[in-house]
């Protein structure tokens, strides 16, 4: 099971294995407080895609398509996530964006569900 949670929300036992899926470390948050099990920054959208999208809700559908294309070259990272999910049972993708429904963690979960 893959869950999604904003990294600034309080961690809890139900989160399972916590994976930060952002390229940049969240502002103002210590590594101790974040309780991240794995920072998988390579799975995040490229810098150019992240800047292009800029959390513009009108670009959401295009962003998901472009991100999905980028992920096709990162099969080993996707397999790593699937292996962790199998071993741990629950994986929580952590993100720092303010928008809770239109962010790379939501897109990643959606893309993984389509495979």
PDB file of N, CA and C in Angstrom:
ATOM      1  N   UNK A   1       0.837  -1.174   0.000  1.00  0.00           N
ATOM      2  CA  UNK A   1       0.000   0.000   0.000  1.00  0.00           C
ATOM      3  C   UNK A   1       0.889   1.247   0.000  1.00  0.00           C
ATOM      4  N   UNK A   2       0.569   2.168  -0.894  1.00  0.00           N
ATOM      5  CA  UNK A   2       1.298   3.425  -0.958  1.00  0.00           C
ATOM      6  C   UNK A   2       0.385   4.553  -0.495  1.00  0.00           C
ATOM      7  N   UNK A   3       0.877   5.317   0.452  1.00  0.00           N
ATOM      8  CA  UNK A   3       0.165   6.483   0.953  1.00  0.00           C
ATOM      9  C   UNK A   3       0.936   7.733   0.545  1.00  0.00           C
ATOM     10  N   UNK A   4       0.284   8.871   0.710  1.00  0.00           N
ATOM     11  CA  UNK A   4       0.907  10.152   0.401  1.00  0.00           C
ATOM     12  C   UNK A   4       0.690  11.079   1.582  1.00  0.00           C
ATOM     13  N   UNK A   5       1.753  11.827   1.932  1.00  0.00           N
ATOM     14  CA  UNK A   5       1.655  12.717   3.084  1.00  0.00           C
ATOM     15  C   UNK A   5       2.603  13.896   2.903  1.00  0.00           C
ATOM     16  N   UNK A   6       2.137  15.052   3.310  1.00  0.00           N
ATOM     17  CA  UNK A   6       3.006  16.233   3.290  1.00  0.00           C
ATOM     18  C   UNK A   6       4.048  16.064   4.385  1.00  0.00           C
ATOM     19  N   UNK A   7       5.293  16.321   4.065  1.00  0.00           N
ATOM     20  CA  UNK A   7       6.386  16.053   4.995  1.00  0.00           C
ATOM     21  C   UNK A   7       6.287  16.887   6.267  1.00  0.00           C
ATOM     22  N   UNK A   8       5.602  18.009   6.200  1.00  0.00           N
ATOM     23  CA  UNK A   8       5.468  18.868   7.379  1.00  0.00           C
ATOM     24  C   UNK A   8       4.421  18.348   8.364  1.00  0.00           C
ATOM     25  N   UNK A   9       3.611  17.379   7.950  1.00  0.00           N
ATOM     26  CA  UNK A   9       2.641  16.749   8.855  1.00  0.00           C
ATOM     27  C   UNK A   9       3.389  15.839   9.830  1.00  0.00           C
ATOM     28  N   UNK A  10       2.846  15.690  11.001  1.00  0.00           N
ATOM     29  CA  UNK A  10       3.477  14.887  12.053  1.00  0.00           C
ATOM     30  C   UNK A  10       3.601  13.422  11.613  1.00  0.00           C
ATOM     31  N   UNK A  11       4.799  12.841  11.712  1.00  0.00           N
ATOM     32  CA  UNK A  11       4.958  11.414  11.384  1.00  0.00           C
ATOM     33  C   UNK A  11       4.224  10.546  12.414  1.00  0.00           C
ATOM     34  N   UNK A  12       3.771   9.368  11.964  1.00  0.00           N
ATOM     35  CA  UNK A  12       3.176   8.419  12.901  1.00  0.00           C
ATOM     36  C   UNK A  12       3.442   6.988  12.443  1.00  0.00           C
ATOM     37  N   UNK A  13       3.126   6.038  13.290  1.00  0.00           N
ATOM     38  CA  UNK A  13       3.411   4.626  13.016  1.00  0.00           C
ATOM     39  C   UNK A  13       2.683   4.098  11.777  1.00  0.00           C
ATOM     40  N   UNK A  14       1.549   4.686  11.436  1.00  0.00           N
ATOM     41  CA  UNK A  14       0.771   4.220  10.285  1.00  0.00           C
ATOM     42  C   UNK A  14       1.419   4.589   8.952  1.00  0.00           C
ATOM     43  N   UNK A  15       2.444   5.453   8.991  1.00  0.00           N
ATOM     44  CA  UNK A  15       3.133   5.857   7.765  1.00  0.00           C
ATOM     45  C   UNK A  15       3.942   4.718   7.150  1.00  0.00           C
ATOM     46  N   UNK A  16       4.338   3.760   7.956  1.00  0.00           N
ATOM     47  CA  UNK A  16       5.189   2.698   7.438  1.00  0.00           C
ATOM     48  C   UNK A  16       6.550   3.248   7.065  1.00  0.00           C
ATOM     49  N   UNK A  17       7.052   2.817   5.919  1.00  0.00           N
ATOM     50  CA  UNK A  17       8.366   3.244   5.428  1.00  0.00           C
ATOM     51  C   UNK A  17       8.205   4.574   4.710  1.00  0.00           C
ATOM     52  N   UNK A  18       8.887   5.600   5.170  1.00  0.00           N
ATOM     53  CA  UNK A  18       8.719   6.965   4.670  1.00  0.00           C
ATOM     54  C   UNK A  18       9.780   7.320   3.631  1.00  0.00           C
ATOM     55  N   UNK A  19       9.315   7.622   2.404  1.00  0.00           N
ATOM     56  CA  UNK A  19      10.214   7.965   1.305  1.00  0.00           C
ATOM     57  C   UNK A  19       9.939   9.394   0.844  1.00  0.00           C
ATOM     58  N   UNK A  20      10.945  10.246   0.953  1.00  0.00           N
ATOM     59  CA  UNK A  20      10.845  11.605   0.420  1.00  0.00           C
ATOM     60  C   UNK A  20      11.088  11.537  -1.080  1.00  0.00           C
ATOM     61  N   UNK A  21      10.105  12.014  -1.863  1.00  0.00           N
ATOM     62  CA  UNK A  21      10.191  11.906  -3.316  1.00  0.00           C
ATOM     63  C   UNK A  21      10.390  13.271  -3.980  1.00  0.00           C
ATOM     64  N   UNK A  22      10.954  14.216  -3.255  1.00  0.00           N
ATOM     65  CA  UNK A  22      11.273  15.548  -3.778  1.00  0.00           C
ATOM     66  C   UNK A  22      12.763  15.632  -4.085  1.00  0.00           C
ATOM     67  N   UNK A  23      13.099  16.439  -5.072  1.00  0.00           N
ATOM     68  CA  UNK A  23      14.495  16.637  -5.452  1.00  0.00           C
ATOM     69  C   UNK A  23      15.216  17.525  -4.434  1.00  0.00           C
ATOM     70  N   UNK A  24      14.482  18.469  -3.838  1.00  0.00           N
ATOM     71  CA  UNK A  24      15.063  19.404  -2.880  1.00  0.00           C
ATOM     72  C   UNK A  24      14.607  19.071  -1.468  1.00  0.00           C
ATOM     73  N   UNK A  25      15.502  19.250  -0.493  1.00  0.00           N
ATOM     74  CA  UNK A  25      15.130  19.012   0.898  1.00  0.00           C
ATOM     75  C   UNK A  25      14.148  20.114   1.325  1.00  0.00           C
ATOM     76  N   UNK A  26      13.099  19.755   2.059  1.00  0.00           N
ATOM     77  CA  UNK A  26      12.096  20.737   2.484  1.00  0.00           C
ATOM     78  C   UNK A  26      12.686  21.833   3.377  1.00  0.00           C
ATOM     79  N   UNK A  27      12.289  23.051   3.120  1.00  0.00           N
ATOM     80  CA  UNK A  27      12.789  24.195   3.869  1.00  0.00           C
ATOM     81  C   UNK A  27      12.375  24.131   5.335  1.00  0.00           C
ATOM     82  N   UNK A  28      13.334  24.484   6.190  1.00  0.00           N
ATOM     83  CA  UNK A  28      13.049  24.634   7.610  1.00  0.00           C
ATOM     84  C   UNK A  28      12.756  23.354   8.363  1.00  0.00           C
ATOM     85  N   UNK A  29      13.104  22.215   7.800  1.00  0.00           N
ATOM     86  CA  UNK A  29      12.802  20.932   8.447  1.00  0.00           C
ATOM     87  C   UNK A  29      14.093  20.153   8.650  1.00  0.00           C
ATOM     88  N   UNK A  30      14.350  19.778   9.899  1.00  0.00           N
ATOM     89  CA  UNK A  30      15.552  19.002  10.185  1.00  0.00           C
ATOM     90  C   UNK A  30      15.340  17.549   9.765  1.00  0.00           C
ATOM     91  N   UNK A  31      16.428  16.865   9.512  1.00  0.00           N
ATOM     92  CA  UNK A  31      16.337  15.451   9.141  1.00  0.00           C
ATOM     93  C   UNK A  31      15.784  14.613  10.288  1.00  0.00           C
ATOM     94  N   UNK A  32      16.088  15.006  11.511  1.00  0.00           N
ATOM     95  CA  UNK A  32      15.582  14.272  12.679  1.00  0.00           C
ATOM     96  C   UNK A  32      14.059  14.393  12.775  1.00  0.00           C
ATOM     97  N   UNK A  33      13.543  15.600  12.588  1.00  0.00           N
ATOM     98  CA  UNK A  33      12.102  15.834  12.704  1.00  0.00           C
ATOM     99  C   UNK A  33      11.347  15.190  11.536  1.00  0.00           C
ATOM    100  N   UNK A  34      11.961  15.153  10.366  1.00  0.00           N
ATOM    101  CA  UNK A  34      11.295  14.614   9.177  1.00  0.00           C
ATOM    102  C   UNK A  34      11.088  13.098   9.254  1.00  0.00           C
ATOM    103  N   UNK A  35      11.975  12.419   9.948  1.00  0.00           N
ATOM    104  CA  UNK A  35      11.897  10.947  10.076  1.00  0.00           C
ATOM    105  C   UNK A  35      11.732  10.258   8.719  1.00  0.00           C
ATOM    106  N   UNK A  36      12.630  10.595   7.819  1.00  0.00           N
ATOM    107  CA  UNK A  36      12.632  10.015   6.475  1.00  0.00           C
ATOM    108  C   UNK A  36      13.485   8.754   6.489  1.00  0.00           C
ATOM    109  N   UNK A  37      12.916   7.661   5.988  1.00  0.00           N
ATOM    110  CA  UNK A  37      13.678   6.415   5.890  1.00  0.00           C
ATOM    111  C   UNK A  37      14.566   6.409   4.648  1.00  0.00           C
ATOM    112  N   UNK A  38      14.095   7.056   3.585  1.00  0.00           N
ATOM    113  CA  UNK A  38      14.842   7.085   2.328  1.00  0.00           C
ATOM    114  C   UNK A  38      14.517   8.373   1.590  1.00  0.00           C
ATOM    115  N   UNK A  39      15.558   9.086   1.180  1.00  0.00           N
ATOM    116  CA  UNK A  39      15.371  10.259   0.329  1.00  0.00           C
ATOM    117  C   UNK A  39      15.706   9.820  -1.081  1.00  0.00           C
ATOM    118  N   UNK A  40      14.688   9.617  -1.882  1.00  0.00           N
ATOM    119  CA  UNK A  40      14.861   9.113  -3.245  1.00  0.00           C
ATOM    120  C   UNK A  40      14.710  10.275  -4.233  1.00  0.00           C
ATOM    121  N   UNK A  41      15.650  11.218  -4.153  1.00  0.00           N
ATOM    122  CA  UNK A  41      15.534  12.433  -4.960  1.00  0.00           C
ATOM    123  C   UNK A  41      15.624  12.154  -6.452  1.00  0.00           C
ATOM    124  N   UNK A  42      16.238  11.053  -6.836  1.00  0.00           N
ATOM    125  CA  UNK A  42      16.369  10.725  -8.261  1.00  0.00           C
ATOM    126  C   UNK A  42      15.031  10.373  -8.903  1.00  0.00           C
ATOM    127  N   UNK A  43      14.029   9.994  -8.083  1.00  0.00           N
ATOM    128  CA  UNK A  43      12.708   9.644  -8.624  1.00  0.00           C
ATOM    129  C   UNK A  43      11.876  10.899  -8.879  1.00  0.00           C
ATOM    130  N   UNK A  44      12.297  12.015  -8.331  1.00  0.00           N
ATOM    131  CA  UNK A  44      11.564  13.275  -8.485  1.00  0.00           C
ATOM    132  C   UNK A  44      11.631  13.765  -9.928  1.00  0.00           C
ATOM    133  N   UNK A  45      10.694  14.616 -10.319  1.00  0.00           N
ATOM    134  CA  UNK A  45      10.767  15.199 -11.666  1.00  0.00           C
ATOM    135  C   UNK A  45      12.073  15.956 -11.847  1.00  0.00           C
ATOM    136  N   UNK A  46      12.548  16.008 -13.070  1.00  0.00           N
ATOM    137  CA  UNK A  46      13.776  16.746 -13.367  1.00  0.00           C
ATOM    138  C   UNK A  46      13.597  18.209 -12.969  1.00  0.00           C
ATOM    139  N   UNK A  47      14.704  18.867 -12.782  1.00  0.00           N
ATOM    140  CA  UNK A  47      14.669  20.283 -12.413  1.00  0.00           C
ATOM    141  C   UNK A  47      13.911  21.095 -13.467  1.00  0.00           C
ATOM    142  N   UNK A  48      14.165  20.809 -14.722  1.00  0.00           N
ATOM    143  CA  UNK A  48      13.495  21.570 -15.788  1.00  0.00           C
ATOM    144  C   UNK A  48      11.982  21.316 -15.790  1.00  0.00           C
ATOM    145  N   UNK A  49      11.562  20.077 -15.562  1.00  0.00           N
ATOM    146  CA  UNK A  49      10.130  19.770 -15.511  1.00  0.00           C
ATOM    147  C   UNK A  49       9.490  20.415 -14.282  1.00  0.00           C
ATOM    148  N   UNK A  50      10.174  20.343 -13.168  1.00  0.00           N
ATOM    149  CA  UNK A  50       9.659  20.947 -11.935  1.00  0.00           C
ATOM    150  C   UNK A  50       9.459  22.454 -12.107  1.00  0.00           C
ATOM    151  N   UNK A  51      10.427  23.107 -12.713  1.00  0.00           N
ATOM    152  CA  UNK A  51      10.330  24.556 -12.928  1.00  0.00           C
ATOM    153  C   UNK A  51       9.239  24.891 -13.953  1.00  0.00           C
ATOM    154  N   UNK A  52       9.146  24.087 -15.004  1.00  0.00           N
ATOM    155  CA  UNK A  52       8.110  24.321 -16.015  1.00  0.00           C
ATOM    156  C   UNK A  52       6.721  24.209 -15.391  1.00  0.00           C
ATOM    157  N   UNK A  53       6.503  23.156 -14.612  1.00  0.00           N
ATOM    158  CA  UNK A  53       5.190  22.926 -14.008  1.00  0.00           C
ATOM    159  C   UNK A  53       4.845  24.022 -13.002  1.00  0.00           C
ATOM    160  N   UNK A  54       5.738  24.328 -12.116  1.00  0.00           N
ATOM    161  CA  UNK A  54       5.582  25.403 -11.132  1.00  0.00           C
ATOM    162  C   UNK A  54       4.235  25.345 -10.410  1.00  0.00           C
ATOM    163  N   UNK A  55       3.717  24.148 -10.216  1.00  0.00           N
ATOM    164  CA  UNK A  55       2.446  23.906  -9.508  1.00  0.00           C
ATOM    165  C   UNK A  55       1.276  24.684 -10.116  1.00  0.00           C
ATOM    166  N   UNK A  56       1.310  24.816 -11.440  1.00  0.00           N
ATOM    167  CA  UNK A  56       0.228  25.463 -12.183  1.00  0.00           C
ATOM    168  C   UNK A  56      -0.829  24.399 -12.483  1.00  0.00           C
ATOM    169  N   UNK A  57      -1.997  24.525 -11.847  1.00  0.00           N
ATOM    170  CA  UNK A  57      -3.020  23.489 -12.000  1.00  0.00           C
ATOM    171  C   UNK A  57      -3.460  23.287 -13.446  1.00  0.00           C
ATOM    172  N   UNK A  58      -3.299  24.298 -14.284  1.00  0.00           N
ATOM    173  CA  UNK A  58      -3.665  24.154 -15.696  1.00  0.00           C
ATOM    174  C   UNK A  58      -2.685  23.253 -16.458  1.00  0.00           C
ATOM    175  N   UNK A  59      -1.498  23.054 -15.912  1.00  0.00           N
ATOM    176  CA  UNK A  59      -0.491  22.207 -16.553  1.00  0.00           C
ATOM    177  C   UNK A  59      -0.465  20.785 -15.979  1.00  0.00           C
ATOM    178  N   UNK A  60      -1.364  20.480 -15.043  1.00  0.00           N
ATOM    179  CA  UNK A  60      -1.334  19.208 -14.314  1.00  0.00           C
ATOM    180  C   UNK A  60      -1.320  17.992 -15.237  1.00  0.00           C
ATOM    181  N   UNK A  61      -2.237  17.916 -16.186  1.00  0.00           N
ATOM    182  CA  UNK A  61      -2.308  16.740 -17.062  1.00  0.00           C
ATOM    183  C   UNK A  61      -1.033  16.590 -17.895  1.00  0.00           C
ATOM    184  N   UNK A  62      -0.530  17.682 -18.419  1.00  0.00           N
ATOM    185  CA  UNK A  62       0.720  17.639 -19.179  1.00  0.00           C
ATOM    186  C   UNK A  62       1.887  17.243 -18.285  1.00  0.00           C
ATOM    187  N   UNK A  63       1.888  17.766 -17.063  1.00  0.00           N
ATOM    188  CA  UNK A  63       2.943  17.428 -16.110  1.00  0.00           C
ATOM    189  C   UNK A  63       2.982  15.924 -15.866  1.00  0.00           C
ATOM    190  N   UNK A  64       1.823  15.316 -15.619  1.00  0.00           N
ATOM    191  CA  UNK A  64       1.774  13.870 -15.367  1.00  0.00           C
ATOM    192  C   UNK A  64       2.312  13.083 -16.551  1.00  0.00           C
ATOM    193  N   UNK A  65       1.964  13.500 -17.757  1.00  0.00           N
ATOM    194  CA  UNK A  65       2.446  12.814 -18.955  1.00  0.00           C
ATOM    195  C   UNK A  65       3.963  12.935 -19.090  1.00  0.00           C
ATOM    196  N   UNK A  66       4.476  14.138 -18.894  1.00  0.00           N
ATOM    197  CA  UNK A  66       5.924  14.366 -19.023  1.00  0.00           C
ATOM    198  C   UNK A  66       6.684  13.632 -17.921  1.00  0.00           C
ATOM    199  N   UNK A  67       6.131  13.633 -16.724  1.00  0.00           N
ATOM    200  CA  UNK A  67       6.769  12.932 -15.604  1.00  0.00           C
ATOM    201  C   UNK A  67       6.779  11.423 -15.864  1.00  0.00           C
ATOM    202  N   UNK A  68       5.687  10.907 -16.370  1.00  0.00           N
ATOM    203  CA  UNK A  68       5.613   9.487 -16.705  1.00  0.00           C
ATOM    204  C   UNK A  68       6.682   9.120 -17.737  1.00  0.00           C
ATOM    205  N   UNK A  69       6.887   9.988 -18.710  1.00  0.00           N
ATOM    206  CA  UNK A  69       7.919   9.765 -19.723  1.00  0.00           C
ATOM    207  C   UNK A  69       9.300   9.744 -19.071  1.00  0.00           C
ATOM    208  N   UNK A  70       9.543  10.688 -18.163  1.00  0.00           N
ATOM    209  CA  UNK A  70      10.835  10.704 -17.469  1.00  0.00           C
ATOM    210  C   UNK A  70      11.053   9.417 -16.671  1.00  0.00           C
ATOM    211  N   UNK A  71      10.002   8.926 -16.048  1.00  0.00           N
ATOM    212  CA  UNK A  71      10.129   7.731 -15.207  1.00  0.00           C
ATOM    213  C   UNK A  71      10.452   6.471 -16.004  1.00  0.00           C
ATOM    214  N   UNK A  72      10.205   6.486 -17.278  1.00  0.00           N
ATOM    215  CA  UNK A  72      10.524   5.326 -18.108  1.00  0.00           C
ATOM    216  C   UNK A  72      12.021   5.053 -18.139  1.00  0.00           C
ATOM    217  N   UNK A  73      12.821   6.058 -17.843  1.00  0.00           N
ATOM    218  CA  UNK A  73      14.273   5.872 -17.805  1.00  0.00           C
ATOM    219  C   UNK A  73      14.771   5.563 -16.391  1.00  0.00           C
ATOM    220  N   UNK A  74      13.832   5.425 -15.461  1.00  0.00           N
ATOM    221  CA  UNK A  74      14.196   5.194 -14.056  1.00  0.00           C
ATOM    222  C   UNK A  74      13.567   3.907 -13.527  1.00  0.00           C
ATOM    223  N   UNK A  75      13.574   2.888 -14.356  1.00  0.00           N
ATOM    224  CA  UNK A  75      12.931   1.615 -13.996  1.00  0.00           C
ATOM    225  C   UNK A  75      13.505   1.015 -12.719  1.00  0.00           C
ATOM    226  N   UNK A  76      14.827   1.158 -12.519  1.00  0.00           N
ATOM    227  CA  UNK A  76      15.451   0.570 -11.329  1.00  0.00           C
ATOM    228  C   UNK A  76      14.926   1.229 -10.053  1.00  0.00           C
ATOM    229  N   UNK A  77      14.607   2.503 -10.101  1.00  0.00           N
ATOM    230  CA  UNK A  77      14.059   3.187  -8.927  1.00  0.00           C
ATOM    231  C   UNK A  77      12.623   2.748  -8.653  1.00  0.00           C
ATOM    232  N   UNK A  78      11.870   2.555  -9.717  1.00  0.00           N
ATOM    233  CA  UNK A  78      10.499   2.063  -9.566  1.00  0.00           C
ATOM    234  C   UNK A  78      10.518   0.658  -8.972  1.00  0.00           C
ATOM    235  N   UNK A  79      11.432  -0.171  -9.446  1.00  0.00           N
ATOM    236  CA  UNK A  79      11.561  -1.525  -8.892  1.00  0.00           C
ATOM    237  C   UNK A  79      11.974  -1.471  -7.424  1.00  0.00           C
ATOM    238  N   UNK A  80      12.825  -0.526  -7.076  1.00  0.00           N
ATOM    239  CA  UNK A  80      13.248  -0.360  -5.680  1.00  0.00           C
ATOM    240  C   UNK A  80      12.044  -0.029  -4.789  1.00  0.00           C
ATOM    241  N   UNK A  81      11.188   0.872  -5.258  1.00  0.00           N
ATOM    242  CA  UNK A  81       9.985   1.230  -4.502  1.00  0.00           C
ATOM    243  C   UNK A  81       9.076   0.016  -4.344  1.00  0.00           C
ATOM    244  N   UNK A  82       8.872  -0.726  -5.412  1.00  0.00           N
ATOM    245  CA  UNK A  82       8.007  -1.906  -5.357  1.00  0.00           C
ATOM    246  C   UNK A  82       8.560  -2.955  -4.388  1.00  0.00           C
ATOM    247  N   UNK A  83       9.873  -3.115  -4.383  1.00  0.00           N
ATOM    248  CA  UNK A  83      10.506  -4.068  -3.469  1.00  0.00           C
ATOM    249  C   UNK A  83      10.294  -3.627  -2.011  1.00  0.00           C
ATOM    250  N   UNK A  84      10.478  -2.343  -1.751  1.00  0.00           N
ATOM    251  CA  UNK A  84      10.272  -1.826  -0.392  1.00  0.00           C
ATOM    252  C   UNK A  84       8.820  -2.015   0.021  1.00  0.00           C
ATOM    253  N   UNK A  85       7.897  -1.740  -0.886  1.00  0.00           N
ATOM    254  CA  UNK A  85       6.472  -1.917  -0.581  1.00  0.00           C
ATOM    255  C   UNK A  85       6.167  -3.377  -0.240  1.00  0.00           C
ATOM    256  N   UNK A  86       6.743  -4.296  -0.993  1.00  0.00           N
ATOM    257  CA  UNK A  86       6.541  -5.724  -0.727  1.00  0.00           C
ATOM    258  C   UNK A  86       7.098  -6.104   0.637  1.00  0.00           C
ATOM    259  N   UNK A  87       8.289  -5.593   0.960  1.00  0.00           N
ATOM    260  CA  UNK A  87       8.937  -5.933   2.229  1.00  0.00           C
ATOM    261  C   UNK A  87       8.283  -5.267   3.431  1.00  0.00           C
ATOM    262  N   UNK A  88       7.900  -4.001   3.296  1.00  0.00           N
ATOM    263  CA  UNK A  88       7.413  -3.217   4.436  1.00  0.00           C
ATOM    264  C   UNK A  88       5.898  -3.187   4.547  1.00  0.00           C
ATOM    265  N   UNK A  89       5.196  -3.434   3.460  1.00  0.00           N
ATOM    266  CA  UNK A  89       3.736  -3.413   3.496  1.00  0.00           C
ATOM    267  C   UNK A  89       3.161  -2.031   3.227  1.00  0.00           C
ATOM    268  N   UNK A  90       3.595  -1.047   3.990  1.00  0.00           N
ATOM    269  CA  UNK A  90       3.094   0.316   3.819  1.00  0.00           C
ATOM    270  C   UNK A  90       4.268   1.245   3.520  1.00  0.00           C
ATOM    271  N   UNK A  91       4.116   2.020   2.453  1.00  0.00           N
ATOM    272  CA  UNK A  91       5.096   3.020   2.066  1.00  0.00           C
ATOM    273  C   UNK A  91       4.358   4.356   1.975  1.00  0.00           C
ATOM    274  N   UNK A  92       4.957   5.396   2.531  1.00  0.00           N
ATOM    275  CA  UNK A  92       4.377   6.731   2.416  1.00  0.00           C
ATOM    276  C   UNK A  92       5.323   7.620   1.619  1.00  0.00           C
ATOM    277  N   UNK A  93       4.794   8.153   0.510  1.00  0.00           N
ATOM    278  CA  UNK A  93       5.542   9.133  -0.276  1.00  0.00           C
ATOM    279  C   UNK A  93       5.389  10.479   0.408  1.00  0.00           C
ATOM    280  N   UNK A  94       6.504  11.106   0.698  1.00  0.00           N
ATOM    281  CA  UNK A  94       6.509  12.414   1.341  1.00  0.00           C
ATOM    282  C   UNK A  94       6.845  13.485   0.318  1.00  0.00           C
ATOM    283  N   UNK A  95       6.146  14.598   0.404  1.00  0.00           N
ATOM    284  CA  UNK A  95       6.366  15.720  -0.503  1.00  0.00           C
ATOM    285  C   UNK A  95       6.273  17.013   0.303  1.00  0.00           C
ATOM    286  N   UNK A  96       6.778  18.113  -0.250  1.00  0.00           N
ATOM    287  CA  UNK A  96       6.733  19.374   0.486  1.00  0.00           C
ATOM    288  C   UNK A  96       5.816  20.419  -0.142  1.00  0.00           C
ATOM    289  N   UNK A  97       5.285  20.164  -1.318  1.00  0.00           N
ATOM    290  CA  UNK A  97       4.420  21.140  -1.992  1.00  0.00           C
ATOM    291  C   UNK A  97       3.212  21.500  -1.126  1.00  0.00           C
ATOM    292  N   UNK A  98       2.733  22.714  -1.285  1.00  0.00           N
ATOM    293  CA  UNK A  98       1.556  23.158  -0.529  1.00  0.00           C
ATOM    294  C   UNK A  98       0.275  22.519  -1.050  1.00  0.00           C
ATOM    295  N   UNK A  99       0.215  22.277  -2.355  1.00  0.00           N
ATOM    296  CA  UNK A  99      -0.975  21.677  -2.941  1.00  0.00           C
ATOM    297  C   UNK A  99      -0.988  20.177  -2.640  1.00  0.00           C
ATOM    298  N   UNK A 100      -2.021  19.730  -1.962  1.00  0.00           N
ATOM    299  CA  UNK A 100      -2.086  18.331  -1.524  1.00  0.00           C
ATOM    300  C   UNK A 100      -2.589  17.368  -2.594  1.00  0.00           C
ATOM    301  N   UNK A 101      -3.134  17.891  -3.678  1.00  0.00           N
ATOM    302  CA  UNK A 101      -3.697  17.008  -4.692  1.00  0.00           C
ATOM    303  C   UNK A 101      -2.980  17.065  -6.039  1.00  0.00           C
ATOM    304  N   UNK A 102      -2.225  18.126  -6.284  1.00  0.00           N
ATOM    305  CA  UNK A 102      -1.529  18.281  -7.562  1.00  0.00           C
ATOM    306  C   UNK A 102      -0.041  18.445  -7.321  1.00  0.00           C
ATOM    307  N   UNK A 103       0.610  17.343  -6.971  1.00  0.00           N
ATOM    308  CA  UNK A 103       2.054  17.373  -6.711  1.00  0.00           C
ATOM    309  C   UNK A 103       2.696  16.100  -7.233  1.00  0.00           C
ATOM    310  N   UNK A 104       4.022  16.063  -7.231  1.00  0.00           N
ATOM    311  CA  UNK A 104       4.723  14.927  -7.823  1.00  0.00           C
ATOM    312  C   UNK A 104       4.487  13.606  -7.089  1.00  0.00           C
ATOM    313  N   UNK A 105       4.220  13.636  -5.786  1.00  0.00           N
ATOM    314  CA  UNK A 105       3.947  12.389  -5.054  1.00  0.00           C
ATOM    315  C   UNK A 105       2.629  11.777  -5.527  1.00  0.00           C
ATOM    316  N   UNK A 106       1.619  12.615  -5.729  1.00  0.00           N
ATOM    317  CA  UNK A 106       0.329  12.138  -6.243  1.00  0.00           C
ATOM    318  C   UNK A 106       0.522  11.576  -7.650  1.00  0.00           C
ATOM    319  N   UNK A 107       1.266  12.302  -8.471  1.00  0.00           N
ATOM    320  CA  UNK A 107       1.509  11.830  -9.841  1.00  0.00           C
ATOM    321  C   UNK A 107       2.265  10.504  -9.831  1.00  0.00           C
ATOM    322  N   UNK A 108       3.285  10.404  -8.979  1.00  0.00           N
ATOM    323  CA  UNK A 108       4.078   9.173  -8.906  1.00  0.00           C
ATOM    324  C   UNK A 108       3.216   7.988  -8.484  1.00  0.00           C
ATOM    325  N   UNK A 109       2.407   8.167  -7.466  1.00  0.00           N
ATOM    326  CA  UNK A 109       1.531   7.084  -7.018  1.00  0.00           C
ATOM    327  C   UNK A 109       0.584   6.679  -8.145  1.00  0.00           C
ATOM    328  N   UNK A 110       0.038   7.658  -8.833  1.00  0.00           N
ATOM    329  CA  UNK A 110      -0.867   7.404  -9.938  1.00  0.00           C
ATOM    330  C   UNK A 110      -0.168   6.643 -11.062  1.00  0.00           C
ATOM    331  N   UNK A 111       1.026   7.058 -11.410  1.00  0.00           N
ATOM    332  CA  UNK A 111       1.791   6.414 -12.471  1.00  0.00           C
ATOM    333  C   UNK A 111       2.131   4.975 -12.092  1.00  0.00           C
ATOM    334  N   UNK A 112       2.534   4.746 -10.855  1.00  0.00           N
ATOM    335  CA  UNK A 112       2.863   3.394 -10.402  1.00  0.00           C
ATOM    336  C   UNK A 112       1.631   2.495 -10.420  1.00  0.00           C
ATOM    337  N   UNK A 113       0.482   3.062 -10.131  1.00  0.00           N
ATOM    338  CA  UNK A 113      -0.766   2.292 -10.138  1.00  0.00           C
ATOM    339  C   UNK A 113      -1.204   1.887 -11.513  1.00  0.00           C
ATOM    340  N   UNK A 114      -0.724   2.571 -12.543  1.00  0.00           N
ATOM    341  CA  UNK A 114      -1.120   2.287 -13.921  1.00  0.00           C
ATOM    342  C   UNK A 114      -0.279   1.188 -14.539  1.00  0.00           C
ATOM    343  N   UNK A 115       0.808   0.834 -13.899  1.00  0.00           N
ATOM    344  CA  UNK A 115       1.688  -0.175 -14.500  1.00  0.00           C
ATOM    345  C   UNK A 115       1.126  -1.566 -14.350  1.00  0.00           C
TER     346      UNK A 115
END
